[in-house]
CSV table of C-alpha atoms in Angstrom, one decimal:
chain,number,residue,atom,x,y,z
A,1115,UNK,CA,-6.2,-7.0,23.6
A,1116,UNK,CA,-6.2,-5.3,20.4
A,1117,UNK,CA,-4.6,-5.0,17.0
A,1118,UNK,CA,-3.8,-1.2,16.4
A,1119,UNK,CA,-3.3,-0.1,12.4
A,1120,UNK,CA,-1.2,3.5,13.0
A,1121,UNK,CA,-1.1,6.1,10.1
A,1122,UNK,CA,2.2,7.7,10.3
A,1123,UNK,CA,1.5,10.5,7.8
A,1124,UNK,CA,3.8,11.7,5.2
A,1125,UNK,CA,6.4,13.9,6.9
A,1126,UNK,CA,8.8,12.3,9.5
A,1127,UNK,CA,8.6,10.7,12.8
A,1128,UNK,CA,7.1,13.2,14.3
A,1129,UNK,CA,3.4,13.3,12.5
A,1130,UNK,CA,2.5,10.3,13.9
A,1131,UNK,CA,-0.4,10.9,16.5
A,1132,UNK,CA,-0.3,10.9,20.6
A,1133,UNK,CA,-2.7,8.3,20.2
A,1134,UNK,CA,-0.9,6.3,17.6
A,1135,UNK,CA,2.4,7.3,19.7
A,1136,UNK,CA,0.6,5.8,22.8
A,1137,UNK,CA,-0.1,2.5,21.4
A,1138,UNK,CA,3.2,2.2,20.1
A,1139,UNK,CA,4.2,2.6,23.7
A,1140,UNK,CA,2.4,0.3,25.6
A,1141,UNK,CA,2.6,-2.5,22.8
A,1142,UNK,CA,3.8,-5.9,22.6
A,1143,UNK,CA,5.6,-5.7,19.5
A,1144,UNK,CA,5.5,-3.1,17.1
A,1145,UNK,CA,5.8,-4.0,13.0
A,1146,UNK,CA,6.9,-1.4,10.1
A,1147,UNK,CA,4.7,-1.9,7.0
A,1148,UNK,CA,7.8,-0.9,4.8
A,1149,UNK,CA,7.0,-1.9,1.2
A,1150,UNK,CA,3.6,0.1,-0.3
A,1151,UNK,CA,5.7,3.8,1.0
A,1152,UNK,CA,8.4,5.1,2.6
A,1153,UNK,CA,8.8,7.9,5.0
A,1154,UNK,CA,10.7,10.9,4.8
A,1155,UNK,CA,13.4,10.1,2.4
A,1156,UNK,CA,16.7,8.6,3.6
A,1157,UNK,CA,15.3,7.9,7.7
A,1158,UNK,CA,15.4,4.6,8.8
A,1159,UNK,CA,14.4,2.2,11.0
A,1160,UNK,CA,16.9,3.2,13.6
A,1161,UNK,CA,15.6,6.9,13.6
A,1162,UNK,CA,12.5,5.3,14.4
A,1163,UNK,CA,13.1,2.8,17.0
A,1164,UNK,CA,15.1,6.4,19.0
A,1165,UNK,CA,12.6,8.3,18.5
A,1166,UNK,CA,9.5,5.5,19.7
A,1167,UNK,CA,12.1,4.3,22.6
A,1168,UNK,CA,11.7,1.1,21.7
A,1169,UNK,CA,12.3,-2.2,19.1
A,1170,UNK,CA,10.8,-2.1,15.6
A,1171,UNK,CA,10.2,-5.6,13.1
A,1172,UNK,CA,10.2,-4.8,9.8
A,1173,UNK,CA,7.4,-6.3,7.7
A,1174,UNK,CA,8.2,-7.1,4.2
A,1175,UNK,CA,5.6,-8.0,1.3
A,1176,UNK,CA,5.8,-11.3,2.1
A,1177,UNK,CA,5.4,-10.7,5.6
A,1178,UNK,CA,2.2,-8.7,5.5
A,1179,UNK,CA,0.7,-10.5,2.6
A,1180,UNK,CA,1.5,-14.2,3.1
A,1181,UNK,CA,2.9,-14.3,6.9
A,1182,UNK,CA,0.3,-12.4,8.5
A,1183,UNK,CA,-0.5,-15.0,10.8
A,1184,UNK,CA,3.3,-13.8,12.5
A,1185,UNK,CA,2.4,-10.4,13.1
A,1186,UNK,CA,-1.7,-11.4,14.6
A,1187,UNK,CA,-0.3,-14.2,17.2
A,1188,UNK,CA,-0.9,-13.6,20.2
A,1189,UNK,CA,-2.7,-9.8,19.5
A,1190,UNK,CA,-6.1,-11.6,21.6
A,1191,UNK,CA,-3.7,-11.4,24.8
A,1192,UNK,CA,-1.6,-8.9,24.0
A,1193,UNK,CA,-1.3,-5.2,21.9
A,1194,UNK,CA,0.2,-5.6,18.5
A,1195,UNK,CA,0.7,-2.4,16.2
A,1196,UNK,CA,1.5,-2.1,12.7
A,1197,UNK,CA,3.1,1.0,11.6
A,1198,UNK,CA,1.6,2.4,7.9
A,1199,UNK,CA,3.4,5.4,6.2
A,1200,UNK,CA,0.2,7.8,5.7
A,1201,UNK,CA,-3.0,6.1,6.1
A,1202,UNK,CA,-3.6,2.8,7.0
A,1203,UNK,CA,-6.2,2.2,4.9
A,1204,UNK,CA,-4.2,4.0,1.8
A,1205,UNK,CA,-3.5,0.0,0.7
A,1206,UNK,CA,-6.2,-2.4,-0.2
A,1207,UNK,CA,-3.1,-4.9,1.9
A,1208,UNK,CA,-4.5,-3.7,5.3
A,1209,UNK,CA,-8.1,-4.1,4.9
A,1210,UNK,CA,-6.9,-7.4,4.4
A,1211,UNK,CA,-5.1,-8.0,7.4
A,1212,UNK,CA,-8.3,-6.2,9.4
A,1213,UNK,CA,-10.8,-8.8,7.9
A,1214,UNK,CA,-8.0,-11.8,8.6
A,1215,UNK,CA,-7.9,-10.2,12.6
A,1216,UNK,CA,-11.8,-9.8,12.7
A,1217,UNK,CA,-11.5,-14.0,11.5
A,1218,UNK,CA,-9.8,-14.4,14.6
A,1219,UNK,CA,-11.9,-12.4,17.1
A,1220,UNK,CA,-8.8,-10.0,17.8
A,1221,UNK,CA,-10.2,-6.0,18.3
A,1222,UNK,CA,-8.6,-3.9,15.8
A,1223,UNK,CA,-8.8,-0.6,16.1
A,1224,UNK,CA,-7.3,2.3,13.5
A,1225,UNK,CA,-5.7,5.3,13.8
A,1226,UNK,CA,-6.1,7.5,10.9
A,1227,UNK,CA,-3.6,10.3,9.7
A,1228,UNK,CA,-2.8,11.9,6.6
A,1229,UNK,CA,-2.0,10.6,3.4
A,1230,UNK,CA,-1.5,11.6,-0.4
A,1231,UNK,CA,-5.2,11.2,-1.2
A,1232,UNK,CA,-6.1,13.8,1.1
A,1233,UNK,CA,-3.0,15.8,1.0
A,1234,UNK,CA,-3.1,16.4,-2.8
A,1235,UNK,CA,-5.3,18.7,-2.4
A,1236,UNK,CA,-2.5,20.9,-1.6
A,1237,UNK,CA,-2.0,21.3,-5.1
A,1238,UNK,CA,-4.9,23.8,-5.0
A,1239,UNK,CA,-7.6,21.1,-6.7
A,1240,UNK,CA,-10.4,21.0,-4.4
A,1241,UNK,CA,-10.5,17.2,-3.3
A,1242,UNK,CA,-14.4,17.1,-4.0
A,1243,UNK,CA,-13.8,17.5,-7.8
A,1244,UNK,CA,-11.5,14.3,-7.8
A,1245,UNK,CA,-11.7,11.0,-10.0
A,1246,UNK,CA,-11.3,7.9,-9.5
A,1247,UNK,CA,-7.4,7.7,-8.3
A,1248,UNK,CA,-5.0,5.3,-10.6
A,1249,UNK,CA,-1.4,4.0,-10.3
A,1250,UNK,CA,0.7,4.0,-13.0
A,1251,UNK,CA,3.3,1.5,-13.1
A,1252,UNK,CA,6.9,1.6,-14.2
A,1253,UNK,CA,6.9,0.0,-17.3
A,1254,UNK,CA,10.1,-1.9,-18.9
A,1255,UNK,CA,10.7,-2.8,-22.7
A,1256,UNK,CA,8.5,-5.7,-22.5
A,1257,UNK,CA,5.8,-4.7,-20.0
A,1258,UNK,CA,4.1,-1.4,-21.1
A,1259,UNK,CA,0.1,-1.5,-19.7
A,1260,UNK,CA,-2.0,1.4,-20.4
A,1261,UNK,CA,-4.7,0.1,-18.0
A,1262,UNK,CA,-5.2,2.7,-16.2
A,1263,UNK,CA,-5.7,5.4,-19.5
A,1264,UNK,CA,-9.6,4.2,-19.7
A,1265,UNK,CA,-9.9,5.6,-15.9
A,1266,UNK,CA,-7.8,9.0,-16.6
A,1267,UNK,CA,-10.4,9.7,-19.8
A,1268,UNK,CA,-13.3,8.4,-17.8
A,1269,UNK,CA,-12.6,11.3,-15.2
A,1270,UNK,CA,-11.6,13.6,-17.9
A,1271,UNK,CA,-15.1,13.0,-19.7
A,1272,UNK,CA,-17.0,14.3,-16.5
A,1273,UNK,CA,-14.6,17.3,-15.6
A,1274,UNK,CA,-13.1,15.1,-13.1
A,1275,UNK,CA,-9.1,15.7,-11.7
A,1276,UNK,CA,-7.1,12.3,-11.5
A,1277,UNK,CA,-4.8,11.5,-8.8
A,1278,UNK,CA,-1.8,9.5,-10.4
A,1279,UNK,CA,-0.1,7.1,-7.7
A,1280,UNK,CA,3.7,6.1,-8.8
A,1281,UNK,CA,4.8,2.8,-8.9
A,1282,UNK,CA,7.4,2.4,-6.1
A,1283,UNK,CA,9.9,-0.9,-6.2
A,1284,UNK,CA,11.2,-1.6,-2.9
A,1285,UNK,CA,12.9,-5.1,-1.8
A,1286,UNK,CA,12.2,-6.2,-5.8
A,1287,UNK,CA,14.2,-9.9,-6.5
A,1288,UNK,CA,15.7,-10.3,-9.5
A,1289,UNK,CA,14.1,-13.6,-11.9
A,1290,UNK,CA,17.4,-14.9,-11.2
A,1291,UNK,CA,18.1,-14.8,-8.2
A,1292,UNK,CA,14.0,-15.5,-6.9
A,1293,UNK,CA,14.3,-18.7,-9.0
A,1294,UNK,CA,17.1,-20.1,-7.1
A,1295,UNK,CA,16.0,-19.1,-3.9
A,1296,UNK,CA,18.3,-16.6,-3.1
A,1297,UNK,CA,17.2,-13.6,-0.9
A,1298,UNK,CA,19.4,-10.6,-2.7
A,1299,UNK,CA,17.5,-8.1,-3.4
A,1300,UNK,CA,17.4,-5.2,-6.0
A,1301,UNK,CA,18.2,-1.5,-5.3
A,1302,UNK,CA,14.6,0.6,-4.8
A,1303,UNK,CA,13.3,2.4,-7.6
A,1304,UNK,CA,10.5,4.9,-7.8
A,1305,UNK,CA,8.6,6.1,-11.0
A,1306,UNK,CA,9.8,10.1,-10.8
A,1307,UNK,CA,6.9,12.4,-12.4
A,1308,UNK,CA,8.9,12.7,-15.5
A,1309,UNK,CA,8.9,9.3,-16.3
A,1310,UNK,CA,5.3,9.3,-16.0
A,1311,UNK,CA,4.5,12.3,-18.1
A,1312,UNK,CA,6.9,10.2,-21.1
A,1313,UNK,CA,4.6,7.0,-20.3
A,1314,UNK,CA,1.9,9.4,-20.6
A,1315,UNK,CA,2.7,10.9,-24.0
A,1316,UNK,CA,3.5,8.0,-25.2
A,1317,UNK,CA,0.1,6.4,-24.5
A,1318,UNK,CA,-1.9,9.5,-26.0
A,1319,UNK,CA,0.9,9.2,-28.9
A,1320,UNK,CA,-0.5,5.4,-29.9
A,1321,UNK,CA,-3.7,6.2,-29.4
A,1322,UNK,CA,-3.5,8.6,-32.5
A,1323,UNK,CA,-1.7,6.0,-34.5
A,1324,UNK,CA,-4.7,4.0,-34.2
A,1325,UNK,CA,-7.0,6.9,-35.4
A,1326,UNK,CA,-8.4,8.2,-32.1
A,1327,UNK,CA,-8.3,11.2,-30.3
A,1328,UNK,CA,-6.5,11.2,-27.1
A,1329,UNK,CA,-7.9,12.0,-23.9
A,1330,UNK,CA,-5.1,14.5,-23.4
A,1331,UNK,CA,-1.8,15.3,-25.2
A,1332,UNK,CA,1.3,16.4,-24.5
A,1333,UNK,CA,0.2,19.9,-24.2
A,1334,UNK,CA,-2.3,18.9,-21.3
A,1335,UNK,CA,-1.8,21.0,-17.9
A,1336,UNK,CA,-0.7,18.6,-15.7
A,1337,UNK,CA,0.8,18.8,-11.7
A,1338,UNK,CA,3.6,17.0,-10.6
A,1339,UNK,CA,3.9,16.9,-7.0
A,1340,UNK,CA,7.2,15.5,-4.9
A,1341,UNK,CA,7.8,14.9,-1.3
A,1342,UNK,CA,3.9,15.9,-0.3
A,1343,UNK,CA,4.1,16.5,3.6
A,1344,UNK,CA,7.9,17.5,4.1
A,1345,UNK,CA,10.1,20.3,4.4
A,1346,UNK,CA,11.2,20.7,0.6
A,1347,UNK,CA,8.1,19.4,-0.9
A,1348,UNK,CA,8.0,20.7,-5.0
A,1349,UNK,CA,5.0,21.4,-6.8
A,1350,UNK,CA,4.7,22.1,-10.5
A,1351,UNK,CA,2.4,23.1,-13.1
A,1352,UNK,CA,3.2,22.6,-17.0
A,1353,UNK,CA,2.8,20.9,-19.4
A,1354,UNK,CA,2.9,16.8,-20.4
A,1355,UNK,CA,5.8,17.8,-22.5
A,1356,UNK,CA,7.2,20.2,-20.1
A,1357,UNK,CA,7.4,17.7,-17.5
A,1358,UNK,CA,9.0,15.1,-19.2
A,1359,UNK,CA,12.0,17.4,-18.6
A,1360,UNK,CA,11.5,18.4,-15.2
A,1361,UNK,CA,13.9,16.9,-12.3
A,1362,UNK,CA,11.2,17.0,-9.3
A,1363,UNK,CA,14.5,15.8,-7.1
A,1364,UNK,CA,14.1,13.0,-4.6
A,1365,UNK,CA,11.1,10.4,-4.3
A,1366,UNK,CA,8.2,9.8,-3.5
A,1367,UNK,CA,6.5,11.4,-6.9
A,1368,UNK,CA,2.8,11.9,-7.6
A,1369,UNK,CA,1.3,13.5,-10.6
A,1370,UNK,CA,-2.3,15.2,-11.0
A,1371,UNK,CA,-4.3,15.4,-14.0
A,1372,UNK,CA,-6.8,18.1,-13.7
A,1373,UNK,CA,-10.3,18.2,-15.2
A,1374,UNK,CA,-12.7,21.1,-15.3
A,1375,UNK,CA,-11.4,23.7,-12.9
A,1376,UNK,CA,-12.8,26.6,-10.7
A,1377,UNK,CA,-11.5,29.9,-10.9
A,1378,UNK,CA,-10.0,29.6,-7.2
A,1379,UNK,CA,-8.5,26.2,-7.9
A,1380,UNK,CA,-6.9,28.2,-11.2
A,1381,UNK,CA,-5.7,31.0,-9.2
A,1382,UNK,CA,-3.7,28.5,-7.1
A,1383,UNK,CA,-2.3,26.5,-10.1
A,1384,UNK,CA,-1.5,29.6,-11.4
A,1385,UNK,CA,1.3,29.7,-7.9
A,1386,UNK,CA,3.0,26.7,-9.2
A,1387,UNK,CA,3.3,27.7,-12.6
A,1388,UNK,CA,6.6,27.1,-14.2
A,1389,UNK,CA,7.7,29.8,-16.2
């Protein structure tokens, strides 16, 4: 039998495929990868589970990463399917669990859909002119990386656009309550594109404190983009500074930083200009 990964793509229930809907049909058990995305804001399992006809597990962090074992037995006998908002391979995490099935001898097979790394280009940057992609992650007052600068001023440095992946904090333990073993768990939080753009700033801000110049500053063009793939997606084009003030409403966030552009990819920018 075979181990099916199913893209779901970014809207709602509906964008997943007839041959991802198909396997979801006919299989054994069917697992939601619920921790590295989220599907259209505010649906839930239950919309889901109508919609499919049928019983969906939810698979935590720990479940895909350290109880994969529970979601492969028995997937030689019988079809197991793991459900993956946008792409399944959109998370290093499920080329893991593929090489762990392929350890097994269990088929996999994957069925692709759309995800944020394709559908940026909606932006208007052409998808062939992209960097390499970073995450930024939500920083605290005693965790502040800037990591992921050298690979923004890398892409910069060769006219390259950067796709900027949010941190997103879902099913997060507190050190309290992890350390005594107790399973409550924090509210979800998601790095909004404002955030982001003050991370950002504040980055290019030391940089010049330490007598270098910046690859970017707060007067960069930069495009936020919210909700890619649903009814009331937002797209803006401003400034660093600009956006640091911009509500982009409800998760999930992602933010673009564009290198050399063509004139058509400027006429389109030019759509999403805020004025």
């Amino acid at each position: 039998m075979v181990f099916y990964l199913v893209g779901l793509g970014l809207g709602n229930v509906r964008d997943i495929t007839v041959n991802g809907l198909d396997a979801v049909k006919k299989a054994s058990r069917v697992y939601l990868e619920s921790y590295t995305s989220i599907l259209c804001y505010g649906l839930d399992k239950s919309q889901l589970e109508q919609f499919y006809g049928r019983d969906i597990i939810d698979a935590d962090r720990t479940c895909v990463e350290q109880n994969s074992d529970e979601i492969l037995e028995n997937a030689h006998k019988e079809d197991v399917v793991l459900l993956v908002v946008g792409d399944p391979f959109g998370a290093t995490t499920h080329t893991d669990l593929v090489l762990r099935a392929r350890e097994k001898n269990i088929p996999v097979r994957v069925l692709h859909n759309a995800s944020i790394m394709n559908a940026c280009a909606c932006s208007g940057l052409q998808l062939y002119r992209f960097g390499e992609t970073v995450s930024i992650v939500m920083w605290s007052e005693e965790w502040q990386p800037e990591s992921f600068y050298e690979r923004i001023a890398s892409n910069l440095e060769r006219g390259l656009h950067t796709l900027c992946l949010l941190d997103i904090k879902t099913k997060e333990q507190s050190i309290e309550n992890m350390m005594k073993g107790r399973k409550i768990y924090e509210p979800p939080r998601y790095l909004t594109a404002s955030d982001a753009a003050k991370q950002l700033i504040t980055i290019s801000q030391r940089i010049v404190e330490r007598g270098e110049t910046p690859a970017y500053t707060e007067e960069s063009m930069v495009v936020a983009l919210a909700r890619v793939g649903w009814e009331n997606q937002k797209i803006v084009y401003c400034t660093l500074s600009q956006l640091a003030e911009v509500d982009m409403g409800d998760p999930l966030h992602s933010l673009i930083i564009p290198g050399e552009t063509h004139p058509l990819e400027d006429e389109m920018l030019a759509t999403f200009t805020r004025h």
